Coordinates of C-alpha atoms in Angstrom, one line a residue:
Chain F
X245 CA -73.8 -42.7 21.4
X246 CA -77.4 -43.8 21.9
X247 CA -80.0 -43.1 19.2
X248 CA -82.3 -40.6 21.0
X249 CA -85.4 -41.4 19.1
X250 CA -84.9 -45.1 19.9
X251 CA -84.2 -44.5 23.6
X252 CA -87.3 -42.3 23.9
X253 CA -89.4 -45.1 22.5
X254 CA -87.8 -47.5 24.8
X255 CA -88.5 -45.3 27.8
X256 CA -92.2 -45.2 26.7
X257 CA -92.4 -49.0 26.5
X258 CA -90.5 -49.4 29.9
X259 CA -93.2 -47.1 31.5
X260 CA -96.0 -48.9 29.9
X261 CA -94.8 -52.3 31.0
X262 CA -94.0 -51.1 34.5
X263 CA -97.5 -49.7 34.8
X264 CA -99.1 -52.9 33.7
X265 CA -96.9 -55.0 35.9
X266 CA -97.6 -53.1 39.1
X267 CA -101.3 -52.9 38.3
X268 CA -101.4 -56.7 37.7
X269 CA -99.4 -57.5 40.8
X270 CA -101.1 -54.9 42.9
X271 CA -97.6 -53.8 43.7
X272 CA -96.1 -50.6 45.0
X273 CA -93.2 -48.4 43.7
X274 CA -94.6 -47.2 40.3
X275 CA -93.5 -43.7 41.0
X276 CA -89.8 -44.6 41.2
X277 CA -90.0 -46.7 38.1
X278 CA -91.4 -43.9 36.1
X279 CA -88.8 -41.4 37.5
X280 CA -85.9 -43.6 36.3
X281 CA -87.3 -44.9 33.0
X282 CA -85.3 -42.4 30.9
X283 CA -82.1 -43.2 32.8
X284 CA -82.5 -46.8 32.1
X285 CA -83.5 -46.4 28.5
X286 CA -80.3 -44.3 27.7
X287 CA -78.1 -46.6 29.8
X288 CA -79.4 -49.7 28.0
X289 CA -79.6 -47.7 24.7
X290 CA -75.9 -48.0 23.8
X291 CA -74.1 -46.8 26.9
X292 CA -73.6 -49.9 29.0
X293 CA -71.6 -52.5 27.1
X294 CA -73.9 -55.5 27.7
X295 CA -75.0 -58.0 25.2
X296 CA -78.3 -60.0 25.6
X297 CA -76.8 -62.7 23.4
X298 CA -74.0 -63.1 25.8
X299 CA -75.3 -62.0 29.1
X300 CA -72.5 -63.6 31.3
X301 CA -69.6 -62.2 29.2
X302 CA -67.0 -61.6 31.9
X303 CA -65.9 -58.3 30.3
X304 CA -69.4 -56.8 30.2
X305 CA -70.0 -53.6 32.1
X306 CA -71.9 -54.3 35.3
X307 CA -75.1 -52.5 36.1
X308 CA -76.3 -52.3 39.8
X309 CA -79.9 -51.1 40.5
X310 CA -79.1 -50.2 44.1
X311 CA -82.6 -48.9 44.4
X312 CA -83.9 -52.4 44.1
X313 CA -87.5 -51.4 44.7
X314 CA -87.4 -50.1 41.0
X315 CA -87.5 -53.7 39.8
X316 CA -90.6 -53.4 37.6
X317 CA -89.0 -50.7 35.4
X318 CA -85.6 -52.5 35.5
X319 CA -87.1 -55.9 34.3
X320 CA -89.0 -54.0 31.7
X321 CA -85.9 -52.4 30.4
X322 CA -84.0 -55.8 30.4
X323 CA -86.9 -57.5 28.5
X324 CA -87.0 -54.7 26.0
X325 CA -83.2 -55.0 25.7
X326 CA -83.6 -58.7 24.7
X327 CA -82.5 -60.4 27.9
X328 CA -85.8 -62.4 28.1
X329 CA -89.2 -62.4 26.4
X330 CA -91.4 -59.4 27.3
X331 CA -94.2 -61.9 27.9
X332 CA -92.4 -62.9 31.1
X333 CA -92.9 -59.5 32.6
X334 CA -96.5 -60.6 33.3
X335 CA -95.2 -62.9 35.9
X336 CA -93.9 -60.1 38.1
X337 CA -94.5 -61.0 41.7
X338 CA -96.5 -64.1 40.7
X339 CA -96.2 -67.5 42.5
X340 CA -93.0 -69.1 41.3
X341 CA -91.7 -66.2 39.3
X342 CA -88.0 -65.1 39.3
X343 CA -89.2 -61.5 38.9
X344 CA -89.3 -60.6 42.5
X345 CA -90.6 -57.2 43.8
X346 CA -87.0 -56.3 44.5
X347 CA -84.3 -56.9 41.9
X348 CA -83.2 -60.5 41.8
X349 CA -80.0 -61.9 40.2
X350 CA -82.1 -64.9 39.1
X351 CA -83.5 -62.8 36.3
X352 CA -81.5 -62.8 33.1
X353 CA -79.4 -59.6 32.7
X354 CA -79.3 -58.8 36.3
X355 CA -75.9 -59.0 37.9
X356 CA -76.8 -58.3 41.6
X357 CA -79.8 -58.8 43.8
X358 CA -80.7 -55.6 45.7
X359 CA -83.6 -54.3 47.7
X360 CA -82.1 -53.2 51.1
X361 CA -80.9 -49.7 50.3
X362 CA -77.3 -48.6 50.5
X363 CA -75.6 -51.8 49.1
X364 CA -75.1 -51.0 45.5
X365 CA -72.3 -48.4 45.5
X366 CA -69.9 -50.8 47.4
X367 CA -70.8 -53.6 44.8
X368 CA -69.8 -51.1 42.1
X369 CA -66.6 -50.2 43.9
X370 CA -65.6 -53.9 44.0
X371 CA -66.4 -54.4 40.3
X372 CA -64.6 -51.2 39.3
X373 CA -61.5 -52.0 41.4
X374 CA -61.4 -55.5 40.0
X375 CA -61.5 -54.2 36.4
X376 CA -58.9 -51.6 37.1
X377 CA -56.5 -54.2 38.7
X378 CA -57.0 -56.6 35.8
X379 CA -56.3 -53.9 33.3
X380 CA -59.7 -54.6 31.7
X381 CA -61.9 -51.9 30.2
X382 CA -65.1 -52.8 32.1
X383 CA -67.1 -50.2 34.1
X384 CA -69.7 -50.2 36.8
X385 CA -72.9 -48.3 36.6
X386 CA -74.8 -47.9 39.9
X387 CA -78.3 -46.4 40.0
X388 CA -79.1 -44.9 43.4
X389 CA -82.2 -43.4 44.9
X390 CA -82.0 -40.1 46.7
X391 CA -83.6 -41.4 49.9
X392 CA -80.9 -44.2 49.7
X393 CA -78.2 -41.6 50.3
X394 CA -79.4 -41.4 53.9
X395 CA -77.6 -44.7 54.4
X396 CA -74.1 -44.4 55.8
X397 CA -72.8 -47.2 53.7
X398 CA -73.2 -45.0 50.6
X399 CA -70.8 -42.6 52.0
X400 CA -68.3 -45.3 52.9
X401 CA -68.2 -46.1 49.3
X402 CA -68.2 -42.5 48.2
X403 CA -65.1 -42.0 50.3
X404 CA -63.5 -45.1 48.8
X405 CA -63.9 -44.7 45.0
X406 CA -62.0 -41.5 44.4
X407 CA -59.2 -42.4 46.9
X408 CA -58.6 -45.5 44.6
X409 CA -59.1 -43.5 41.4
X410 CA -62.0 -45.5 40.2
X411 CA -62.9 -43.5 37.2
X412 CA -64.6 -46.5 35.6
X413 CA -67.3 -46.2 38.3
X414 CA -70.4 -44.1 37.5
X415 CA -73.1 -43.5 40.0
X416 CA -76.5 -42.1 38.8
X417 CA -78.8 -40.7 41.4
X418 CA -82.5 -40.7 40.5
X419 CA -83.0 -37.4 42.4
X420 CA -86.8 -37.3 42.4
X421 CA -86.9 -35.6 45.8
X422 CA -89.5 -37.8 47.4
X423 CA -88.8 -40.6 49.9
X424 CA -91.0 -42.9 51.9
X425 CA -92.6 -40.4 54.3
X426 CA -92.3 -37.1 52.4
X427 CA -90.0 -35.0 50.5
X428 CA -86.3 -35.5 50.9
X429 CA -86.2 -31.9 52.2
X430 CA -88.6 -32.8 54.9
X431 CA -87.3 -36.1 55.9
X432 CA -83.6 -35.7 55.8
X433 CA -82.3 -33.0 53.5
X434 CA -79.4 -34.0 51.2
X435 CA -78.6 -30.4 50.0
X436 CA -76.1 -29.2 49.1
X437 CA -76.0 -32.5 47.4
X438 CA -73.7 -31.8 44.5
X439 CA -71.3 -30.1 46.8
X440 CA -71.2 -33.2 49.1
X441 CA -70.1 -35.4 46.1
X442 CA -67.6 -32.7 45.0
X443 CA -66.2 -32.6 48.5
X444 CA -65.7 -36.4 48.4
X445 CA -63.7 -35.8 45.1
X446 CA -66.2 -37.1 42.7
X447 CA -66.8 -35.5 39.2
X448 CA -70.4 -34.3 39.4
X449 CA -72.8 -33.9 36.4
X450 CA -76.1 -32.4 37.1
X451 CA -78.6 -33.1 34.3
X452 CA -82.3 -33.1 33.6
X453 CA -83.0 -36.9 34.2
X454 CA -85.7 -36.9 31.6
X455 CA -83.6 -35.2 28.9
X456 CA -82.2 -38.2 26.9
X457 CA -79.6 -36.1 25.0
X458 CA -78.4 -34.6 28.3
X459 CA -78.1 -38.1 29.9
X460 CA -76.3 -39.5 26.9
X461 CA -73.8 -36.7 26.9
X462 CA -73.1 -37.1 30.6
X463 CA -72.5 -40.9 30.1
X464 CA -70.4 -40.2 27.0
X465 CA -68.1 -37.9 28.9
X466 CA -67.1 -40.6 31.4
X467 CA -64.4 -40.4 32.7
X468 CA -64.6 -36.6 32.5
X469 CA -61.6 -36.3 34.8
X470 CA -58.9 -39.1 34.9
X471 CA -58.9 -40.8 38.2
X472 CA -62.2 -39.5 39.3
X473 CA -65.5 -41.5 39.6
X474 CA -68.5 -39.7 38.1
X475 CA -71.8 -39.1 39.7
X476 CA -74.7 -38.1 37.6
X477 CA -77.3 -36.2 39.7
X478 CA -80.4 -36.8 37.5
X479 CA -83.0 -34.3 38.3
X480 CA -86.2 -36.2 38.0
X481 CA -89.9 -36.2 38.7
X482 CA -91.4 -39.0 40.7
X483 CA -94.2 -40.6 38.6
X484 CA -92.9 -38.8 35.4
X485 CA -95.1 -39.3 32.4
X486 CA -98.4 -39.8 34.2
X487 CA -99.8 -36.4 35.2
X488 CA -101.9 -37.7 38.2
X489 CA -98.9 -39.6 39.5
X490 CA -96.3 -36.9 39.1
X491 CA -94.7 -35.7 42.3
X492 CA -97.1 -37.5 44.5
X493 CA -95.9 -39.4 47.5
X494 CA -99.0 -41.6 47.2
X495 CA -97.7 -43.4 44.1
X496 CA -94.7 -44.7 46.1
X497 CA -97.3 -47.1 47.4
X498 CA -100.4 -47.2 45.4
X499 CA -101.2 -49.5 42.5
X500 CA -103.2 -48.1 39.6
X501 CA -106.8 -49.4 39.2
X502 CA -107.9 -50.6 35.7
X503 CA -109.3 -47.1 34.8
X504 CA -106.2 -45.4 36.1
X505 CA -104.0 -47.8 34.2
X506 CA -105.8 -47.1 31.0
X507 CA -105.5 -43.3 31.6
X508 CA -101.8 -43.7 32.5
X509 CA -100.9 -45.7 29.4
X510 CA -102.7 -43.2 27.2
X511 CA -100.6 -40.5 28.7
X512 CA -97.4 -42.4 28.5
X513 CA -98.0 -43.4 24.8
X514 CA -98.7 -39.7 24.1
X515 CA -95.5 -38.4 25.9
X516 CA -93.0 -36.8 23.7
Chain W
X190 CA -53.6 -69.2 64.7
X191 CA -53.5 -65.8 62.9
X192 CA -49.9 -66.4 62.0
X193 CA -50.8 -69.9 60.6
X194 CA -53.6 -68.2 58.7
X195 CA -51.5 -65.5 57.1
X196 CA -48.7 -67.8 56.2
X197 CA -50.9 -70.3 54.7
X198 CA -52.8 -67.7 52.8
X199 CA -49.6 -66.1 51.5
X200 CA -48.3 -69.5 50.3
X201 CA -51.6 -70.3 48.5
X202 CA -52.0 -66.7 46.9
X203 CA -48.6 -66.8 45.3
X204 CA -49.8 -69.2 42.7
X205 CA -53.3 -67.9 42.7
X206 CA -53.7 -64.4 41.5
X207 CA -57.4 -64.6 41.9
X208 CA -56.9 -64.6 45.7
X209 CA -57.2 -61.2 47.3
X210 CA -57.0 -60.1 50.9
X211 CA -59.0 -57.1 52.1
X212 CA -58.7 -55.6 55.6
X213 CA -60.8 -52.9 57.3
X214 CA -57.6 -51.3 58.7
X215 CA -56.8 -54.1 61.2
X216 CA -54.0 -56.5 61.3
X217 CA -51.1 -54.3 62.1
X218 CA -47.9 -56.4 62.2
X219 CA -49.8 -59.4 60.9
X220 CA -50.8 -58.6 57.3
X221 CA -47.6 -56.6 56.3
X222 CA -45.8 -59.8 54.9
X223 CA -48.8 -60.5 52.6
X224 CA -48.8 -56.9 51.4
X225 CA -45.1 -56.8 50.8
X226 CA -45.1 -60.1 48.9
X227 CA -48.4 -59.6 46.9
X228 CA -49.3 -55.8 46.8
X229 CA -51.6 -56.3 43.8
X230 CA -53.6 -58.9 45.8
X231 CA -54.0 -56.8 48.9
X232 CA -56.0 -53.7 49.9
X233 CA -56.7 -51.9 53.2
X234 CA -60.2 -50.4 52.6
X235 CA -60.3 -48.3 55.6
X236 CA -62.4 -48.5 58.7
X237 CA -65.6 -49.4 56.7
X238 CA -66.8 -52.9 57.0
X239 CA -70.0 -52.5 55.1
X240 CA -68.1 -51.2 52.1
X241 CA -65.5 -53.9 52.4
X242 CA -68.2 -56.7 52.3
X243 CA -70.1 -55.1 49.4
X244 CA -66.7 -54.7 47.6
X245 CA -65.9 -58.3 48.2
X246 CA -68.9 -59.4 46.5
X247 CA -68.2 -57.1 43.5
X248 CA -64.7 -58.5 43.3
X249 CA -66.0 -62.0 43.6
X250 CA -68.3 -61.4 40.7
X251 CA -65.2 -60.7 38.6
X252 CA -63.9 -64.1 39.5
X253 CA -61.9 -63.5 42.6
X254 CA -61.7 -65.5 45.8
X255 CA -61.8 -62.8 48.5
X256 CA -60.5 -63.1 52.1
X257 CA -61.6 -60.3 54.4
X258 CA -59.8 -59.7 57.7
X259 CA -61.0 -57.9 60.8
X260 CA -61.9 -58.4 64.5
X261 CA -64.7 -60.6 65.8
X262 CA -67.9 -58.6 65.6
X263 CA -66.9 -56.0 63.1
X264 CA -66.9 -58.2 59.9
X265 CA -69.9 -60.2 61.1
X266 CA -72.4 -58.0 62.8
X267 CA -71.6 -54.4 61.7
X268 CA -72.2 -55.5 58.0
X269 CA -74.3 -58.6 58.5
X270 CA -76.8 -57.6 55.8
X271 CA -74.0 -57.2 53.2
X272 CA -72.8 -60.6 54.2
X273 CA -76.3 -62.0 53.9
X274 CA -77.4 -60.3 50.7
X275 CA -74.4 -59.4 48.8
X276 CA -72.2 -62.5 49.6
X277 CA -74.3 -65.4 50.7
X278 CA -77.3 -64.9 48.5
X279 CA -75.1 -64.7 45.4
X280 CA -73.0 -67.7 46.7
X281 CA -69.8 -65.8 46.2
X282 CA -66.5 -67.3 47.4
X283 CA -65.8 -64.7 50.1
X284 CA -64.1 -65.7 53.3
X285 CA -64.9 -63.6 56.3
X286 CA -61.9 -64.0 58.6
X287 CA -62.0 -62.7 62.1
X288 CA -59.4 -62.7 64.9
X289 CA -60.2 -62.4 68.5
X290 CA -63.0 -65.0 68.5
X291 CA -64.4 -65.6 71.9
X292 CA -62.9 -63.7 74.9
X293 CA -59.4 -63.3 73.3
X294 CA -59.6 -59.5 73.7
X295 CA -60.6 -60.1 77.3
X296 CA -59.5 -56.9 79.0
X297 CA -60.7 -54.7 76.0
X298 CA -64.3 -55.0 77.0
X299 CA -67.6 -56.2 75.8
X300 CA -67.5 -54.5 72.4
X301 CA -64.4 -56.6 71.6
X302 CA -65.7 -60.0 72.7
X303 CA -66.7 -62.3 69.8
X304 CA -69.2 -64.5 71.7
X305 CA -72.2 -64.5 69.4
X306 CA -70.3 -64.5 66.1
X307 CA -70.7 -68.2 65.4
X308 CA -74.4 -68.1 66.0
X309 CA -74.9 -65.1 63.8
X310 CA -72.9 -66.6 60.9
X311 CA -74.4 -70.1 61.2
X312 CA -77.8 -68.5 60.9
X313 CA -77.1 -67.7 57.2
X314 CA -78.0 -70.2 54.6
X315 CA -75.0 -71.4 52.5
X316 CA -72.4 -70.1 55.0
X317 CA -69.7 -72.5 56.1
X318 CA -68.5 -71.8 59.7
X319 CA -65.0 -72.8 60.8
X320 CA -63.3 -72.3 64.2
X321 CA -60.0 -74.1 64.1
X322 CA -58.7 -75.8 67.3
X323 CA -55.0 -75.0 67.0
X324 CA -52.5 -73.5 64.5
X325 CA -52.3 -76.8 62.4
X326 CA -56.1 -76.8 61.9
X327 CA -55.9 -73.0 61.1
X328 CA -53.4 -73.7 58.5
X329 CA -55.3 -76.6 57.0
X330 CA -58.6 -74.7 57.1
X331 CA -56.9 -71.8 55.3
X332 CA -55.7 -74.1 52.6
X333 CA -59.1 -75.8 52.2
X334 CA -60.9 -72.4 52.0
X335 CA -58.8 -71.4 49.0
X336 CA -60.5 -74.0 46.9
X337 CA -64.0 -74.3 48.4
X338 CA -67.0 -72.8 46.5
X339 CA -69.4 -70.5 48.2
X340 CA -68.9 -68.2 51.3
X341 CA -67.3 -69.1 54.6
X342 CA -66.6 -67.6 58.0
X343 CA -63.1 -68.4 59.6
X344 CA -63.0 -67.7 63.3
X345 CA -59.5 -67.4 64.7
X346 CA -58.2 -66.6 68.1
X347 CA -54.9 -64.7 68.4
X348 CA -51.3 -65.6 68.0
X349 CA -49.3 -68.0 70.0
X350 CA -51.9 -70.7 70.8
X351 CA -50.3 -74.0 71.7
X352 CA -50.1 -76.8 69.0
X353 CA -52.4 -79.6 69.8
X354 CA -51.7 -81.9 66.8
X355 CA -48.2 -83.1 66.8
X356 CA -48.1 -84.6 63.2
X357 CA -50.0 -84.0 60.0
X358 CA -53.7 -83.9 60.3
X359 CA -56.4 -85.4 58.1
X360 CA -58.5 -82.1 57.9
X361 CA -61.6 -81.8 55.8
X362 CA -64.3 -79.1 56.1
X363 CA -67.3 -80.6 57.8
X364 CA -65.6 -83.5 59.4
X365 CA -64.7 -83.6 63.1
X366 CA -61.2 -84.7 64.2
X367 CA -61.1 -87.2 67.0
X368 CA -58.2 -86.0 69.1
X369 CA -58.5 -88.5 72.0
X370 CA -60.4 -91.7 72.7
X371 CA -62.4 -92.4 75.8
X372 CA -65.5 -94.5 76.6
X373 CA -67.4 -92.6 79.1
X374 CA -67.9 -89.0 78.0
X375 CA -67.4 -87.0 74.8
X376 CA -66.2 -83.5 74.8
X377 CA -67.1 -81.7 71.5
X378 CA -64.9 -78.7 71.3
X379 CA -64.8 -75.8 68.8
X380 CA -62.1 -73.2 68.3
X381 CA -59.3 -72.7 70.8
X382 CA -61.1 -74.4 73.6
X383 CA -59.7 -77.6 72.2
X384 CA -56.7 -77.2 74.6
X385 CA -58.8 -76.9 77.6
X386 CA -61.0 -79.8 76.6
X387 CA -57.9 -82.0 76.3
X388 CA -56.5 -80.8 79.6
X389 CA -59.8 -81.6 81.2
X390 CA -59.9 -85.0 79.5
X391 CA -56.4 -85.9 80.9
X392 CA -57.5 -84.9 84.5
X393 CA -60.7 -87.0 84.0
X394 CA -58.6 -89.9 83.0
X395 CA -56.6 -89.8 86.2
X396 CA -59.9 -90.0 88.0
X397 CA -61.0 -93.0 86.0
X398 CA -63.3 -91.3 83.6
X399 CA -62.5 -91.8 79.9
X400 CA -63.2 -88.8 77.7
X401 CA -63.3 -88.8 73.9
X402 CA -62.4 -85.4 72.5
X403 CA -63.6 -84.2 69.1
X404 CA -62.3 -81.0 67.5
X405 CA -65.4 -79.8 65.8
X406 CA -63.6 -77.2 63.8
X407 CA -66.6 -76.9 61.4
X408 CA -69.7 -75.8 63.1
X409 CA -71.5 -75.6 59.8
X410 CA -72.0 -77.9 58.0
X411 CA -71.9 -79.9 61.3
X412 CA -70.5 -83.4 61.3
X413 CA -73.8 -85.0 62.5
X414 CA -72.5 -88.5 62.2
X415 CA -69.7 -87.9 64.7
X416 CA -72.3 -86.4 67.1
X417 CA -74.7 -89.3 66.6
X418 CA -71.8 -91.8 67.3
X419 CA -70.9 -90.0 70.4
X420 CA -74.5 -90.0 71.6
X421 CA -74.6 -93.8 71.0
X422 CA -71.1 -94.8 72.3
X423 CA -70.6 -92.6 75.4
X424 CA -72.9 -91.8 78.3
X425 CA -72.5 -88.0 78.2
X426 CA -71.8 -85.5 75.4
X427 CA -70.7 -82.0 76.3
X428 CA -70.1 -79.2 73.8
X429 CA -67.3 -76.9 74.7
X430 CA -67.0 -73.4 73.2
X431 CA -65.9 -69.9 74.0
X432 CA -69.2 -68.6 72.9
X433 CA -72.8 -68.0 74.0
X434 CA -74.2 -71.5 74.4
X435 CA -77.6 -70.3 73.1
X436 CA -76.5 -69.9 69.5
X437 CA -73.1 -71.5 68.9
X438 CA -71.9 -75.1 68.8
X439 CA -74.1 -76.0 71.8
X440 CA -77.2 -74.9 70.0
X441 CA -76.0 -76.7 66.7
X442 CA -75.5 -80.0 68.5
X443 CA -78.7 -79.6 70.5
X444 CA -80.5 -79.7 67.2
X445 CA -78.9 -83.1 66.4
X446 CA -79.7 -84.3 69.9
X447 CA -83.3 -83.3 69.6
X448 CA -83.6 -85.3 66.4
X449 CA -82.7 -88.6 68.0
X450 CA -85.4 -91.1 68.9
X451 CA -84.7 -93.7 71.6
X452 CA -82.0 -94.1 74.1
X453 CA -79.0 -91.7 73.8
X454 CA -76.4 -90.1 76.0
X455 CA -77.0 -87.2 78.2
X456 CA -76.2 -83.8 76.8
X457 CA -74.8 -80.6 78.3
X458 CA -73.4 -77.4 76.9
X459 CA -70.3 -75.7 78.3
X460 CA -69.7 -72.0 77.4
X461 CA -71.1 -68.6 78.1
X462 CA -74.6 -68.3 79.5
X463 CA -77.0 -66.2 77.4
X464 CA -76.5 -63.2 79.6
X465 CA -74.9 -59.7 79.4
X466 CA -71.9 -59.2 81.5
X467 CA -69.7 -56.3 82.7
X468 CA -66.7 -58.3 83.7
X469 CA -63.3 -57.2 82.5
X470 CA -59.9 -58.7 83.0
X471 CA -57.4 -61.2 81.7
X472 CA -58.4 -64.1 79.4
X473 CA -58.2 -66.7 82.1
X474 CA -60.2 -64.5 84.5
X475 CA -62.8 -63.9 81.8
X476 CA -63.1 -67.7 81.1
X477 CA -64.1 -68.2 84.7
X478 CA -67.6 -67.0 83.7
X479 CA -68.0 -70.4 81.9
X480 CA -67.3 -72.4 85.1
X481 CA -65.3 -75.5 85.4
X482 CA -65.7 -78.2 82.7
X483 CA -64.4 -81.0 85.0
X484 CA -67.1 -80.1 87.6
X485 CA -69.8 -80.1 84.9
X486 CA -68.8 -83.6 83.9
X487 CA -68.7 -84.9 87.5
X488 CA -72.1 -83.4 88.1
X489 CA -73.7 -84.8 85.0
X490 CA -72.0 -88.1 84.5
X491 CA -73.6 -90.3 87.4
X492 CA -77.1 -89.4 86.3
X493 CA -76.1 -89.9 82.7
X494 CA -74.9 -93.3 83.5
X495 CA -78.2 -94.2 85.1
X496 CA -79.9 -93.3 81.8
X497 CA -80.6 -89.7 81.9

């Protein structure tokens, strides 16, 4: 089980790095990075069996950030987990960097490049199926966005995984309820969301996506039901941790100014 | 060709537990023998090509060589982005295998005609594109694909195509096979059009026109040396394909032609014009849309001999 004090500290550092990265690069998508920082911190705080000292271990768990636009927070998490020096985060989106604005497998610790939505759950199905057929203990963790669940390919994979009893597959939906043009409810309502996954024969855990203990417990329970994949619907707040970014569509796009960055980091450091 | 493919794959996969075959619920009466012999290396994923391609990438990440099986446009266009991002960008050894290339499913209508698939697949960096000319080439290509790194597209016709090559062939990915010699014109064929190209060459021979015939089974990477030689050694080069000439073999060879400075052979493309059509009927009837290859040669050759 993850050490909650450590994962909370890690989440604070992920948020701070991500804020600095998008500020420096004048990049978008800080809101999504902040909303999933706690999920990443717990996943990389003792849940996923990955080892920065042996990043290509064939038996490692695979982590797919299907919402590839959350790259800044993901790279920050990987650097904080020892996959590469944190100084390298400053190259985010710079000329010649590997740290692209959408997740790149050329970055140490990244298994799959993503960016176009709706690809990750199928990648996870392939990994989970391969591990099962080999009789190996590996698992696949796939982090989805809510807006991403508009994509039909997600539901192709959602249909596949329980049919093939992939209980080593875990999807986490960063359910922050905001997508590109407005709220999920306004653009294309997903509710009743948990019921949809249940109807597809998934085991569903609904948790507060900023409650580290609850997240850790949900991950620890996997597989809660033999033969069933697990989806963790993580109830989150877009922009979490920075009061003026929270629940604001604008921060899907805007990059913080120097003053805003300073204020945001002060808030993040004070969080918890 | 699909029989040669599945038999070749089965033989290879028996000693290669890393080889898996996925189908998106197509291949009834073709794939059963593979499934029966190697059930742990086979899976029908259902009618879901996007998921199949993403899964293929996931399986490849765990060290497998993945063959996916479907019909012409379904594993290429429906899930093009999965092929591009999940497979090609990562360089995974996934082989996208399609049957029904060209107008094979003639009477089934436009949705089932794979006449832009070569163009779409060859547009992807790192993708190898192979359209064998006969069952022997299909078997050889299947064997070669079991050992090649990186992704590939294998475009097959149907079952029961005639054998062109009598004996063993010296098959290598990316190297054209010279099937017939002739001094006047070169017919560069890909896929099952090889039979038609050879028939045409024989008729031309009776009329005193010598035709070299190349089986360009690999459209990408293209055997540029064979094209350059044909452009230097014969007066007319014609690409022959059951595909839109705007994006397939004709387009690929045109790029080589365009790069040649100085005197060279004249160049023509035989295939489907870049137009929509509503024609439906048998395979021979549908092929009439492409016109007559012999007539094309007759029209182009006199001017070609005068130097262009």
